Amino acid sequence: AQTVTQSQPEMSVQEAETVTLSCTYDTSENNYYLFWYKQPPSRQMILVIRQEAYKQQNATENRFSVNFQKAAKSFSLKISDSQLGDTAMYFCAFIYNFNKFYFGSGTKLNVKP
Amino acid sequence: DVKVTQSSRYLVKRTGEKVFLECVQDMDHENMFWYRQDPGLGLRLIYFSYDVKMKEKGDIPEGYSVSREKKERFSLILESASTNQTSMYLCASSTSTTVNEKLFFGSGTQLSVL
């Protein structure tokens, strides 16, 4: 069975600072993909960043980067220079076949001015 | 701009009612999904469909059924709504051309069953 665990239900960060959201997963698969999705108060889920498990290089997208540790099955999201618009629920997700996604329970991030 | 549209943003129903949640995508995607989102539980897959008239159970299909008569439309049906089906329902779609293709989501339907 595939599981995704986000151990931080809620976090806060000051505007312009850096915050890291944690995610661990469990799988026996070797080829898979990991995602971070953001859900702002509008409820529209937005893809933040994607990582292929076969790539050792960590993915980056502007202020968003990941720390992917395959052996430890860890996939954390780092947000640099936090902005008020980053306030949202963040979901870690895992997929290994046929587009069947497994999601974590989410981390609510609050960026304070 | 790609779009997944859910017919209702908020819905209030009575226990025992038959409820239809509609989802339409305009991207010609093969795959469509229904998720349920509850606090502390994240998103859980109810059903998905990889082609017209094809469907497969997800992790929590009990109490739900689905219909996909046309490629662009995927309906979730609550045959007899119960209070424990009060939740946020998210529809999503994706293409089958690459296995790691991202999901495109609708804005969700917040369903309250009284």
mmCIF file of C-alpha atoms in Angstrom, chain A residues 33 35 37 39 41-47 50 52 89 91 95-106, chain B residues 9-10 31 33 35 37 40 42-43 45 48 50 59 88 94-95 98-103 105-108 110:
data_model
loop_
_atom_site.group_PDB
_atom_site.id
_atom_site.type_symbol
_atom_site.label_atom_id
_atom_site.label_comp_id
_atom_site.label_asym_id
_atom_site.label_seq_id
_atom_site.Cartn_x
_atom_site.Cartn_y
_atom_site.Cartn_z
ATOM 1 C CA TYR A 33 6.534 10.827 -9.097
ATOM 2 C CA PHE A 35 4.024 16.510 -6.307
ATOM 3 C CA TYR A 37 -0.166 21.037 -4.613
ATOM 4 C CA GLN A 39 -5.019 24.995 -2.223
ATOM 5 C CA PRO A 41 -8.918 29.879 0.164
ATOM 6 C CA SER A 42 -10.436 29.947 -3.321
ATOM 7 C CA ARG A 43 -10.251 26.125 -3.128
ATOM 8 C CA GLN A 44 -8.628 25.871 -6.556
ATOM 9 C CA MET A 45 -5.839 23.293 -6.369
ATOM 10 C CA ILE A 46 -2.667 24.478 -8.070
ATOM 11 C CA LEU A 47 0.427 22.440 -8.887
ATOM 12 C CA ARG A 50 6.871 18.047 -9.409
ATOM 13 C CA GLU A 52 10.571 12.397 -10.780
ATOM 14 C CA MET A 89 -3.221 24.371 2.362
ATOM 15 C CA PHE A 91 -0.740 18.778 -0.104
ATOM 16 C CA ILE A 95 1.790 8.667 -8.060
ATOM 17 C CA TYR A 96 3.293 5.488 -9.480
ATOM 18 C CA ASN A 97 0.930 4.276 -12.145
ATOM 19 C CA PHE A 98 -2.028 5.196 -14.205
ATOM 20 C CA ASN A 99 -2.398 8.625 -12.736
ATOM 21 C CA LYS A 100 -3.704 7.330 -9.417
ATOM 22 C CA PHE A 101 -2.642 9.937 -6.915
ATOM 23 C CA TYR A 102 -2.194 9.420 -3.181
ATOM 24 C CA PHE A 103 -2.430 12.567 -1.102
ATOM 25 C CA GLY A 104 -1.232 13.489 2.354
ATOM 26 C CA SER A 105 -3.492 15.071 4.949
ATOM 27 C CA GLY A 106 -2.230 18.565 4.197
ATOM 28 C CA ARG B 9 -19.989 25.465 -5.330
ATOM 29 C CA TYR B 10 -22.276 24.844 -2.362
ATOM 30 C CA ASN B 31 -8.956 10.405 -17.105
ATOM 31 C CA PHE B 33 -11.512 11.551 -10.892
ATOM 32 C CA TYR B 35 -12.047 13.001 -4.594
ATOM 33 C CA GLN B 37 -11.593 16.205 1.013
ATOM 34 C CA GLY B 40 -7.068 15.914 8.669
ATOM 35 C CA GLY B 42 -6.521 15.004 2.897
ATOM 36 C CA LEU B 43 -7.971 13.912 -0.433
ATOM 37 C CA LEU B 45 -10.213 8.891 -4.139
ATOM 38 C CA PHE B 48 -12.090 7.343 -11.383
ATOM 39 C CA TYR B 50 -10.120 6.337 -17.820
ATOM 40 C CA ASP B 59 -10.364 3.919 -1.937
ATOM 41 C CA MET B 88 -15.877 18.876 0.056
ATOM 42 C CA SER B 94 -5.694 14.346 -16.546
ATOM 43 C CA THR B 95 -4.385 13.065 -19.831
ATOM 44 C CA THR B 98 2.244 10.597 -19.858
ATOM 45 C CA VAL B 99 2.054 8.698 -16.607
ATOM 46 C CA ASN B 100 3.188 11.589 -14.487
ATOM 47 C CA GLU B 101 0.850 14.160 -15.944
ATOM 48 C CA LYS B 102 -0.530 16.498 -13.333
ATOM 49 C CA LEU B 103 -4.130 16.641 -12.255
ATOM 50 C CA PHE B 105 -8.886 20.320 -10.492
ATOM 51 C CA GLY B 106 -12.282 21.938 -10.293
ATOM 52 C CA SER B 107 -13.049 24.444 -7.544
ATOM 53 C CA GLY B 108 -14.894 21.929 -5.419
ATOM 54 C CA GLN B 110 -19.067 21.794 -0.501
#
